[in-house]
PDB file of C-alpha atoms in Angstrom:
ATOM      1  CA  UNK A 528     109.103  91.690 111.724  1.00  0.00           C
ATOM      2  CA  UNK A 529     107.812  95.322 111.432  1.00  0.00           C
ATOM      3  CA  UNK A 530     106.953  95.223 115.360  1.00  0.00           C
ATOM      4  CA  UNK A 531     110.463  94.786 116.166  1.00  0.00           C
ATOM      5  CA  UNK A 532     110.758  98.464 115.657  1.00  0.00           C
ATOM      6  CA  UNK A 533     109.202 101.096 117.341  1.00  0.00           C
ATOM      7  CA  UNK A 534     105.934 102.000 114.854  1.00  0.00           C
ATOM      8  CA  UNK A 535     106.538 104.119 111.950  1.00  0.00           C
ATOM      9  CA  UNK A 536     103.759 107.053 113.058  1.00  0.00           C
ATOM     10  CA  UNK A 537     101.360 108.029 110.180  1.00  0.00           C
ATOM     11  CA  UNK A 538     100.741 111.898 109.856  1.00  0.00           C
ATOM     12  CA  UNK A 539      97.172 113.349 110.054  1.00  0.00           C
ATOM     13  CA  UNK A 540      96.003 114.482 106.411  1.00  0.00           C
ATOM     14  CA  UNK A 541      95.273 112.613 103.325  1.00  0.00           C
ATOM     15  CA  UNK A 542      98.892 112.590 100.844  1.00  0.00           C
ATOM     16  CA  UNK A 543      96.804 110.913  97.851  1.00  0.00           C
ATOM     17  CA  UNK A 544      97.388 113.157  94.845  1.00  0.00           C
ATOM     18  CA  UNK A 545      94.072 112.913  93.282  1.00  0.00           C
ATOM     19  CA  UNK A 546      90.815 112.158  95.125  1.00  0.00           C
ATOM     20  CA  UNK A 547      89.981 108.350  94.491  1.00  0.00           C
ATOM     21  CA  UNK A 548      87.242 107.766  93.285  1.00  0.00           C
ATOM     22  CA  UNK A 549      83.972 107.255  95.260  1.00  0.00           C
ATOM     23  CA  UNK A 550      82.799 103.018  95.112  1.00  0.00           C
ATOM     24  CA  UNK A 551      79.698 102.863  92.401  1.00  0.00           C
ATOM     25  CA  UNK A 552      77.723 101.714  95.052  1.00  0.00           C
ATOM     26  CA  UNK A 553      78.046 104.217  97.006  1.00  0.00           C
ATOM     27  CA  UNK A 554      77.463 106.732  93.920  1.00  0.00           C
ATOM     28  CA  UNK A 555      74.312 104.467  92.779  1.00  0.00           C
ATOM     29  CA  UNK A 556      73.280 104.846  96.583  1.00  0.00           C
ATOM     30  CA  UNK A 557      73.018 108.005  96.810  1.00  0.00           C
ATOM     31  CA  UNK A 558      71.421 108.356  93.496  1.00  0.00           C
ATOM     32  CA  UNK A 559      68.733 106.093  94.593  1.00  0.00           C
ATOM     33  CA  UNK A 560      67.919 108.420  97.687  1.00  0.00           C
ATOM     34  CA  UNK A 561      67.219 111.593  95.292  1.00  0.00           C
ATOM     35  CA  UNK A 562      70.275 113.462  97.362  1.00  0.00           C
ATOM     36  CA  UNK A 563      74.076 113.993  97.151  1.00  0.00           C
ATOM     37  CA  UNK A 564      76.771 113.691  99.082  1.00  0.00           C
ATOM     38  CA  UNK A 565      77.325 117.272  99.509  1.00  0.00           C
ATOM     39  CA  UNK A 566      73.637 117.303 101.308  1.00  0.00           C
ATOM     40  CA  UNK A 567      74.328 113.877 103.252  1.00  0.00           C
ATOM     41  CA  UNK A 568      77.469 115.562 104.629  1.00  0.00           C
ATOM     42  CA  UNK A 569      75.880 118.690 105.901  1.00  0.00           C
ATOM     43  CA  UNK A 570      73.032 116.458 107.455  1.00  0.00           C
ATOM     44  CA  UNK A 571      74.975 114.698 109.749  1.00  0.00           C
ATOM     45  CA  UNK A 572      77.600 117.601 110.376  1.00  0.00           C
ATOM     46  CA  UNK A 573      74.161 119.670 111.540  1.00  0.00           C
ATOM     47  CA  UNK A 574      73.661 116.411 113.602  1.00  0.00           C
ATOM     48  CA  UNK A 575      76.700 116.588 115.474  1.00  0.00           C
ATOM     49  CA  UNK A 576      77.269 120.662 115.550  1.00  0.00           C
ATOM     50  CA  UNK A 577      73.735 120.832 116.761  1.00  0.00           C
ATOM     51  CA  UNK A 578      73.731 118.380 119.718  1.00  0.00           C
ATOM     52  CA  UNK A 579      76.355 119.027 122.604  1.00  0.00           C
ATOM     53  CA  UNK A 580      74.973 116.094 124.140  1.00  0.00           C
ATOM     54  CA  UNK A 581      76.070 113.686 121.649  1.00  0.00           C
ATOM     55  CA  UNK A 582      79.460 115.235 121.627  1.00  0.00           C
ATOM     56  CA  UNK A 583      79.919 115.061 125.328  1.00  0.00           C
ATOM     57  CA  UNK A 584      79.284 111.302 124.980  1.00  0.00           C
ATOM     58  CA  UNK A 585      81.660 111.264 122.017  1.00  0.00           C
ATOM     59  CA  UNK A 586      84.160 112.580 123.604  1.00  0.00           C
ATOM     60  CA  UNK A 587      83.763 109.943 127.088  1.00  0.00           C
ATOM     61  CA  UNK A 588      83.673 106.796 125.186  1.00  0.00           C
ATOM     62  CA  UNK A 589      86.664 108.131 123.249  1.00  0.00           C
ATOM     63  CA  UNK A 590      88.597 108.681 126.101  1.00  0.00           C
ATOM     64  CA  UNK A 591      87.629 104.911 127.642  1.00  0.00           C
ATOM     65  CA  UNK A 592      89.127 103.036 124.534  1.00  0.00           C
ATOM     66  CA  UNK A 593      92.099 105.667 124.633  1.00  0.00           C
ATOM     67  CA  UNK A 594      91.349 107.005 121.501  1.00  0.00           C
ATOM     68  CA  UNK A 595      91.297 110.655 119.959  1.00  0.00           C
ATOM     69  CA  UNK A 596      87.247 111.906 119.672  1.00  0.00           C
ATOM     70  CA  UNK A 597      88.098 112.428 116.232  1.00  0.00           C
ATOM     71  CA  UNK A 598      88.485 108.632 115.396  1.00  0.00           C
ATOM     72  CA  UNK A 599      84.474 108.498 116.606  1.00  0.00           C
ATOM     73  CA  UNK A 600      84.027 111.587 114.673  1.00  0.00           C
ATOM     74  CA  UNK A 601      85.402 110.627 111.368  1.00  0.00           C
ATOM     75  CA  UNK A 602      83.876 107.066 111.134  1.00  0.00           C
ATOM     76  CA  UNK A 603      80.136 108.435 112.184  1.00  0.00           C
ATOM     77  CA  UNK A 604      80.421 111.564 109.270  1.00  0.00           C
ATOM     78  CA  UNK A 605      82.276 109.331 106.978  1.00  0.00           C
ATOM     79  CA  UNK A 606      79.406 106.665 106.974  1.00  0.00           C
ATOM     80  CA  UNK A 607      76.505 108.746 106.998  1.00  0.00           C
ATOM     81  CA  UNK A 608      78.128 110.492 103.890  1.00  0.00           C
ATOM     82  CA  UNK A 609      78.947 107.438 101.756  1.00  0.00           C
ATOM     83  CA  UNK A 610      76.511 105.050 103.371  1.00  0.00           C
ATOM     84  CA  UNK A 611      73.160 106.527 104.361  1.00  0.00           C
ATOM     85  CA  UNK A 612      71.545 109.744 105.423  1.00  0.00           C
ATOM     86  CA  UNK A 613      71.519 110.600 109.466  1.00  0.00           C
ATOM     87  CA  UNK A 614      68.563 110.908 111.168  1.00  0.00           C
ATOM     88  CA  UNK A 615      67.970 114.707 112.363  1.00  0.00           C
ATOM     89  CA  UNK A 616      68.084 114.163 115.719  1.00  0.00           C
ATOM     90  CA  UNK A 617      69.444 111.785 118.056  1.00  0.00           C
ATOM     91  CA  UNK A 618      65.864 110.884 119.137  1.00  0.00           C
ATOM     92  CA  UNK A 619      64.997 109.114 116.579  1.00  0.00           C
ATOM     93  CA  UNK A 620      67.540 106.810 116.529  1.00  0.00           C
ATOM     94  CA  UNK A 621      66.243 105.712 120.022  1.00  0.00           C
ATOM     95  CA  UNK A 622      62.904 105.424 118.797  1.00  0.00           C
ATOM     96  CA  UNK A 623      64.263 102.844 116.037  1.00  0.00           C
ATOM     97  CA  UNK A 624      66.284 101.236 118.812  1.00  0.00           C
ATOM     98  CA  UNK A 625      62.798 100.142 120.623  1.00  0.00           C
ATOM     99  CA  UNK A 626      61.039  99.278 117.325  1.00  0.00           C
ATOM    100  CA  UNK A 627      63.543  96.170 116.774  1.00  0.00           C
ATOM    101  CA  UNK A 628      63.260  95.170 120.574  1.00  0.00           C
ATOM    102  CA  UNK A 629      59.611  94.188 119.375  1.00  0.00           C
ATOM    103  CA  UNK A 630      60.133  92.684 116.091  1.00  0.00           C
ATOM    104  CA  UNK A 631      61.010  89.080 115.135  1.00  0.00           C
ATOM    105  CA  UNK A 632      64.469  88.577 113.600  1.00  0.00           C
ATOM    106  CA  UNK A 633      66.954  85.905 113.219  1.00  0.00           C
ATOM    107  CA  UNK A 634      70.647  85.432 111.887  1.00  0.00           C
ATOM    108  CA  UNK A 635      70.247  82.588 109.733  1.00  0.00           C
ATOM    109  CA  UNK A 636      70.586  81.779 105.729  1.00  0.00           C
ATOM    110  CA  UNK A 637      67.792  79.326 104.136  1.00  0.00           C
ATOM    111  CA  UNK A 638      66.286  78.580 107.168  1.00  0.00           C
ATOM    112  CA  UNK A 639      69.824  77.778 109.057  1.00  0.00           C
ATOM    113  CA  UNK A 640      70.437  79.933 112.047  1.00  0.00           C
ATOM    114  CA  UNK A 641      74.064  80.688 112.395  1.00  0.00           C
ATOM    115  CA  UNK A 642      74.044  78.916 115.427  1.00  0.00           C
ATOM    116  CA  UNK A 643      73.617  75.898 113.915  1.00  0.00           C
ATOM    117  CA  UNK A 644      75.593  76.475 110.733  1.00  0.00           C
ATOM    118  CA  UNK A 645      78.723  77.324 113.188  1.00  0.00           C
ATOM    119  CA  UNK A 646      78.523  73.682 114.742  1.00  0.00           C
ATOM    120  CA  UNK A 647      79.336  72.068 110.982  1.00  0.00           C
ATOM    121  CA  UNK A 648      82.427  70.388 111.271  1.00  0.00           C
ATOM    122  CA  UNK A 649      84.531  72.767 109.496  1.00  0.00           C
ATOM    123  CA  UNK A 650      84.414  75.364 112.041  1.00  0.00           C
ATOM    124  CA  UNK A 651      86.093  72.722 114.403  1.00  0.00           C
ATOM    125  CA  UNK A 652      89.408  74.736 114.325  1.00  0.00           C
ATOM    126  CA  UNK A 653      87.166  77.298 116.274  1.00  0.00           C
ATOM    127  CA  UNK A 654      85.895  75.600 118.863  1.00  0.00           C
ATOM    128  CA  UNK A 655      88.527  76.162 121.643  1.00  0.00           C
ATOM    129  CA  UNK A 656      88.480  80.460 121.035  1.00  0.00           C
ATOM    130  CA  UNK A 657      87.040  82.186 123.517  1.00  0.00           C
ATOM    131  CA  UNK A 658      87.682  85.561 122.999  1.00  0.00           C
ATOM    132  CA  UNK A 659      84.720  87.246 121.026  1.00  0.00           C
ATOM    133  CA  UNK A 660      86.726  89.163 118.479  1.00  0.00           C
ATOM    134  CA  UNK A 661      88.630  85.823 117.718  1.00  0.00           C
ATOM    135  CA  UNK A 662      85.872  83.513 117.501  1.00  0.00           C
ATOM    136  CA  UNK A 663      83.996  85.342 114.592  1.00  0.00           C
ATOM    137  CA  UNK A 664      87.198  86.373 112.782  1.00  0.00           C
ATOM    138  CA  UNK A 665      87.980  82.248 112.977  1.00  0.00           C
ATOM    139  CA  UNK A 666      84.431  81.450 112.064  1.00  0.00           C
ATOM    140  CA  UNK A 667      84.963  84.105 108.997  1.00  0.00           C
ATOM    141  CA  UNK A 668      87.673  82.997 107.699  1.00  0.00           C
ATOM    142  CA  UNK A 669      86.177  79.032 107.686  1.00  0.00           C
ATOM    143  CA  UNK A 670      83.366  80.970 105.498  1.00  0.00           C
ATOM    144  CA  UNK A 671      85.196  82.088 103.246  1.00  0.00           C
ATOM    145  CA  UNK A 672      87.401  79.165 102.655  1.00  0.00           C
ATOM    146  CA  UNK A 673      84.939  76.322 103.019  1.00  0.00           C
ATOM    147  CA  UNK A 674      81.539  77.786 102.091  1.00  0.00           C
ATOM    148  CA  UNK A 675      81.755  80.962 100.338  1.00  0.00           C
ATOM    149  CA  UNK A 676      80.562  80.384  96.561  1.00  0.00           C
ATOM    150  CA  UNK A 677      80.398  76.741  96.846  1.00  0.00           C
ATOM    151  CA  UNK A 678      78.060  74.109  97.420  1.00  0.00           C
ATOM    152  CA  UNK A 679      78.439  72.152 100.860  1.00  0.00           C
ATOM    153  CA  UNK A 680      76.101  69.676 101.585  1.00  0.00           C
ATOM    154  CA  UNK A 681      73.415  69.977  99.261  1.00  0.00           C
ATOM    155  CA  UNK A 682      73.117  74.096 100.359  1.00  0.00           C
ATOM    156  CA  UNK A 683      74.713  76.352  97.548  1.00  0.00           C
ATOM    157  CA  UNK A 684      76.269  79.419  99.452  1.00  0.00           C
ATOM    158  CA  UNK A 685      76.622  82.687  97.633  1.00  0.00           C
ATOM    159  CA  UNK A 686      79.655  84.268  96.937  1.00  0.00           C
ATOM    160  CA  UNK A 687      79.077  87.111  99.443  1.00  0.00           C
ATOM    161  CA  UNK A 688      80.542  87.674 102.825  1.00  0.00           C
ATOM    162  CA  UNK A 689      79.747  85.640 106.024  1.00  0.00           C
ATOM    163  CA  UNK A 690      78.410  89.138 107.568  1.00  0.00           C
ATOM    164  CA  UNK A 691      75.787  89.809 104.377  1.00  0.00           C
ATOM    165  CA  UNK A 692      74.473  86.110 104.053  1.00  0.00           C
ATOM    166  CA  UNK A 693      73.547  85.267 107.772  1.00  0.00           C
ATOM    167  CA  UNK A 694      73.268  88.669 109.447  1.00  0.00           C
ATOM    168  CA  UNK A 695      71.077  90.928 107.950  1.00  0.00           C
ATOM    169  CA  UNK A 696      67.383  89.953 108.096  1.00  0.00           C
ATOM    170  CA  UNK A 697      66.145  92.522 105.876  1.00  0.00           C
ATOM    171  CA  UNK A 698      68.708  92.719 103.163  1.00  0.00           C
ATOM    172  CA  UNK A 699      72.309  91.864 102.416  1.00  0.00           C
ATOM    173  CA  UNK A 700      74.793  94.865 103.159  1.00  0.00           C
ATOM    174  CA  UNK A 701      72.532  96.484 105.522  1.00  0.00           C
ATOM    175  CA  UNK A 702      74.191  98.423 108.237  1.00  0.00           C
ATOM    176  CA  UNK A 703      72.652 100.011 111.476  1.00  0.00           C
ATOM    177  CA  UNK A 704      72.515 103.016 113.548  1.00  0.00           C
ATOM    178  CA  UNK A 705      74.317 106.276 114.510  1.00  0.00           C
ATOM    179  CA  UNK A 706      77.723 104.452 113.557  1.00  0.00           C
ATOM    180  CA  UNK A 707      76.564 102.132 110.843  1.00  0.00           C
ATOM    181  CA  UNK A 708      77.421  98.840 112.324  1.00  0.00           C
ATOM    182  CA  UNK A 709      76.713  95.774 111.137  1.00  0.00           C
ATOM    183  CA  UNK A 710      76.013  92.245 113.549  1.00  0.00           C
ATOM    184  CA  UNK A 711      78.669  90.651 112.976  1.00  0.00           C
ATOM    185  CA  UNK A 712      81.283  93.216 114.219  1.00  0.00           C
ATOM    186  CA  UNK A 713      79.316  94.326 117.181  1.00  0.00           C
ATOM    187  CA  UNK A 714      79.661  90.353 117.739  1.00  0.00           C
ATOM    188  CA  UNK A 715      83.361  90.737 117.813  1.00  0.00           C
ATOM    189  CA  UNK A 716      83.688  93.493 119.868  1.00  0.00           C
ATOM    190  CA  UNK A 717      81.189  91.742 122.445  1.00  0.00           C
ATOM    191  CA  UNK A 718      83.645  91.375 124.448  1.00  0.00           C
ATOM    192  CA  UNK A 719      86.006  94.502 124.229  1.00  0.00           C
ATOM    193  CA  UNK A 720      83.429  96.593 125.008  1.00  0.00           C
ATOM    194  CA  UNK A 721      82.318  94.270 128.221  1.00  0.00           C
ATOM    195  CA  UNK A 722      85.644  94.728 129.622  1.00  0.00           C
ATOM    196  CA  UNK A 723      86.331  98.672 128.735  1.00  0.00           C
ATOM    197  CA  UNK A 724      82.597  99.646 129.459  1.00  0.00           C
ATOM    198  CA  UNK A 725      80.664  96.730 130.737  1.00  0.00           C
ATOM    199  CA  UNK A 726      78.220  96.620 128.755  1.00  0.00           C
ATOM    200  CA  UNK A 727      76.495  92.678 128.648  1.00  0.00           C
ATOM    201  CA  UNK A 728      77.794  90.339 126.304  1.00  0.00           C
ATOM    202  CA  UNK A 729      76.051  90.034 122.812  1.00  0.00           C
ATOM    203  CA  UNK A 730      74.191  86.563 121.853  1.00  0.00           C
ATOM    204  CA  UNK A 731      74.124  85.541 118.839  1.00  0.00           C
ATOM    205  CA  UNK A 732      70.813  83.932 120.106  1.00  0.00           C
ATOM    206  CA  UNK A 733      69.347  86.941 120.403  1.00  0.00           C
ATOM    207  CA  UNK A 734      69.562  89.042 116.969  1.00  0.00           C
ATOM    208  CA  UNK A 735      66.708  91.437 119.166  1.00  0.00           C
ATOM    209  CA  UNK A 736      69.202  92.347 121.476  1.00  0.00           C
ATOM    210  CA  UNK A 737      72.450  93.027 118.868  1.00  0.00           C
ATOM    211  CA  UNK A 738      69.975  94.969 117.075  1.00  0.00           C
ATOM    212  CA  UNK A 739      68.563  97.382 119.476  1.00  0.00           C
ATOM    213  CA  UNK A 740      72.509  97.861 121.189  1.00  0.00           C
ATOM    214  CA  UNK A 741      73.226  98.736 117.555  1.00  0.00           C
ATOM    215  CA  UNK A 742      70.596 101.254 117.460  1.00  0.00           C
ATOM    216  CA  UNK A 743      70.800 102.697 120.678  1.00  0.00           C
ATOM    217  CA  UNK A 744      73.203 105.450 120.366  1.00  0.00           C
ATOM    218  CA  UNK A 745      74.610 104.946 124.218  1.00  0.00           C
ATOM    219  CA  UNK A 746      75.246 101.316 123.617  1.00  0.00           C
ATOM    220  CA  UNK A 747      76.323 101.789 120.113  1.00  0.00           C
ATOM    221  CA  UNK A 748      79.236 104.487 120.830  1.00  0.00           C
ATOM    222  CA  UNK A 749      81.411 101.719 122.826  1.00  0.00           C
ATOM    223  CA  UNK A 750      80.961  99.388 119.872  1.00  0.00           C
ATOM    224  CA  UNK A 751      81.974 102.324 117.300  1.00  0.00           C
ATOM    225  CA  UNK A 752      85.479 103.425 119.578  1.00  0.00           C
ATOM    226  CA  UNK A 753      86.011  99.674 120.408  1.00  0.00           C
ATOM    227  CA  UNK A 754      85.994  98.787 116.196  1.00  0.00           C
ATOM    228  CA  UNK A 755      88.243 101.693 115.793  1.00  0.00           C
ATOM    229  CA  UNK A 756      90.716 100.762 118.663  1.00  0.00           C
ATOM    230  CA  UNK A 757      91.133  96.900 117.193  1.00  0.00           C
ATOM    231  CA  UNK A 758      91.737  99.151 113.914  1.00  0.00           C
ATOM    232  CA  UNK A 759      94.601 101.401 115.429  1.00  0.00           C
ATOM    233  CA  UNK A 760      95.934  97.688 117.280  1.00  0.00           C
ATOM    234  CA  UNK A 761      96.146  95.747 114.501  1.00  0.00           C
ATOM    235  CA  UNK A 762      98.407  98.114 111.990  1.00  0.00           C
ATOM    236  CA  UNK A 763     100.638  98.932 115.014  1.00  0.00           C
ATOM    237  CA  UNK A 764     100.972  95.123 116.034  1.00  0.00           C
ATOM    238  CA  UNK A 765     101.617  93.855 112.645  1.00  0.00           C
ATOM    239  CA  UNK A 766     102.392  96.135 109.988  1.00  0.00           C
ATOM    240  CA  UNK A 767     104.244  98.308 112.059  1.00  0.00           C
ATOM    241  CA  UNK A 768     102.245 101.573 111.872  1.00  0.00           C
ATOM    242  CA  UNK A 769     100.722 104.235 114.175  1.00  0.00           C
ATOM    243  CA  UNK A 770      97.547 105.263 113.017  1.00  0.00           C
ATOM    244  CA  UNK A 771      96.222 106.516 116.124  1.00  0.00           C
ATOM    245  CA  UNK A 772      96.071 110.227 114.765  1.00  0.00           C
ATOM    246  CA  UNK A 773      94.762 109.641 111.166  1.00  0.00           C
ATOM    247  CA  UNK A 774      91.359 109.670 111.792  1.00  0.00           C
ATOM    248  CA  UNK A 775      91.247 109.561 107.916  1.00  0.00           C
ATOM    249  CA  UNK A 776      93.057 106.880 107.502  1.00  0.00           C
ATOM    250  CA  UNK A 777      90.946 104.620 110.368  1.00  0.00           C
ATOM    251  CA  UNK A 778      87.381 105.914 109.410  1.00  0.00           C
ATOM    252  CA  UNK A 779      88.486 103.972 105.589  1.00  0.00           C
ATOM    253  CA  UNK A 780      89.143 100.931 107.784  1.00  0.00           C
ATOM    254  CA  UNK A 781      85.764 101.483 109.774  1.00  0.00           C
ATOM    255  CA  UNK A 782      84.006 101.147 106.124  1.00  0.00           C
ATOM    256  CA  UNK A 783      85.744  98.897 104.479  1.00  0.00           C
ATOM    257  CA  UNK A 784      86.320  96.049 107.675  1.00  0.00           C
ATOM    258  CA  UNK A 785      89.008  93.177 108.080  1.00  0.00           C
ATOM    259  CA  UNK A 786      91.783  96.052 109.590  1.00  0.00           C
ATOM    260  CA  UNK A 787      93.871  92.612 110.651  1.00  0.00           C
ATOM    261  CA  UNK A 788      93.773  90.769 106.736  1.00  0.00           C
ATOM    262  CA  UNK A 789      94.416  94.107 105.432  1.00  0.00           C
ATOM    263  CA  UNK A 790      97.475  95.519 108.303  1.00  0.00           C
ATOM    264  CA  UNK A 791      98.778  91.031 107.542  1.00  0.00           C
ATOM    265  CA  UNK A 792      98.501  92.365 103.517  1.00  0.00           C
ATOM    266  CA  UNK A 793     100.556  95.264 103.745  1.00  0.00           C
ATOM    267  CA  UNK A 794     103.363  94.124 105.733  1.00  0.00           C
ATOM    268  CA  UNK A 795     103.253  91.196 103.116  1.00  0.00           C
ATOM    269  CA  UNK A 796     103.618  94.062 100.637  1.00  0.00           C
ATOM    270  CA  UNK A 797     106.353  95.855 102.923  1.00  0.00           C
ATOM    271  CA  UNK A 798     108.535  92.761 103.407  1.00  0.00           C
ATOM    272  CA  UNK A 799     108.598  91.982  99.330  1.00  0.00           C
ATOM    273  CA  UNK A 800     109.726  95.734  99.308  1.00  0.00           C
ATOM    274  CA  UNK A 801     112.413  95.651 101.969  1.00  0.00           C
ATOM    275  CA  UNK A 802     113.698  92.205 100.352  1.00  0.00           C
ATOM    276  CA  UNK A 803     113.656  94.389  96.897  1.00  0.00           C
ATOM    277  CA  UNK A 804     115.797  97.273  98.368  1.00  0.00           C
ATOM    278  CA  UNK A 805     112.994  99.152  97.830  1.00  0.00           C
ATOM    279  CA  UNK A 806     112.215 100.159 101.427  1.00  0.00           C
TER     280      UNK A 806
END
């Protein structure tokens, strides 16, 4: 195995020849708004030039999940480029924060809260984890092998991920707050960020709550460094690489999820190489 070995270190920079190109829906996003990319970058570079504040606070949670500031940095400008605009000031995102401690939300698809749907039999594999990050990667993975695109039980499912058909309440894909998080990882990193910043442990009885800690840009920072530290973890663990200063490199895995199915995937690829005399 790859961790036998120290970690092959990954350089800071970006050694793809040609830019890849930008996901349509990212493109057809930012059509939709009326603005560009260009202007969506500038907003939330404004955001955090303007506001020493937030940078301060940056900079401490960074340092708590023994990260570089530039991890935080990255996934927060590469999200609010791609995904959606930044608020102008940091206010604001508090004053969303409150609105969703008043409104009326649940985690469930047709009428079955997740809290239910996770007691089906098939999750049964699950039912000894304890560990947050564990549990919902489990229950995932049951989703996608026993429900996703099929018909259980009378219920069709859609072909969509477990995050995007239970956990957004106003509309699949939806992601919150200064770091663009979505439930169902600030569910796995309940309790990460308990332990490195004790913050309570997220319910999944209580969408209110996950909400408004995703909103709230001094609960949501923890949950932003602790994503990106499970990130940096998983490639060292198992495919053998230190990513801790690409901050390109880990704001990608910040948008695009799954860091452990992806680091399992490339030592896959890695191992087929080595075999082929290739490494």
């Amino acid at each position: 195995m790859a961790t036998a070995n120290a970690a092959t270190m990954v350089p800071p920079g970006n050694r793809n020849s040609v830019q890849p190109d930008i996901p349509g829906a990212s493109s057809r996003r930012t059509q939709a708004t009326n603005t560009s990319f260009q202007a969506k970058y500038r907003k939330v570079y404004a955001l955090l030039q303007n506001d020493a504040e937030l940078r301060a606070k940056i900079r401490k949670v960074a340092a708590a999940y023994d990260i570089d500031p530039m991890h935080i940095v990255g996934a927060i400008v590469g999200e609010h480029t791609y995904n959606v605009d930044a608020y102008d000031r940091l206010q604001t995102y508090y004053v969303k924060a409150m609105s969703y401690l008043s409104s009326k939300l649940t985690f469930a698809y047709e009428g079955e809260d997740v809290s239910d749907f996770v007691e089906r039999p098939q999750f049964q594999k699950c039912a000894g984890i304890t560990d947050s990050y564990d549990l919902w990667e489990c229950r995932e993975q049951v989703w996608n092998h026993s429900f996703r695109g099929k018909t259980v039980g009378g219920t069709s499912f859609p072909n969509d991920r477990f995050g995007a058909t239970f956990f957004q309440p106003y509309y699949a894909g939806q992601t919150f707050g200064l770091g663009q998080l979505n439930p169902l990882t600030a569910l796995q990193m309940s309790d990460l960020v308990h332990k490195v910043s004790g913050l309570p442990e997220l319910d999944v009885n209580d969408p209110n709550t996950v909400y408004n800690t995703i909103m709230d840009p001094d609960l949501t920072l923890p949950y932003v460094a602790a994503t990106i530290r499970k990130s940096i973890d998983a490639y060292n663990s198992i495919a053998g690489f230190d990513i801790s200063h690409n901050p390109g490199l880990t704001a990608t895995l910040y948008n695009v999820g799954n860091p452990e199915q992806r680091a399992y995937a490339l030592e896959e690829e890695n191992e087929k190489r080595r075999a082929a005399g290739e490494a």
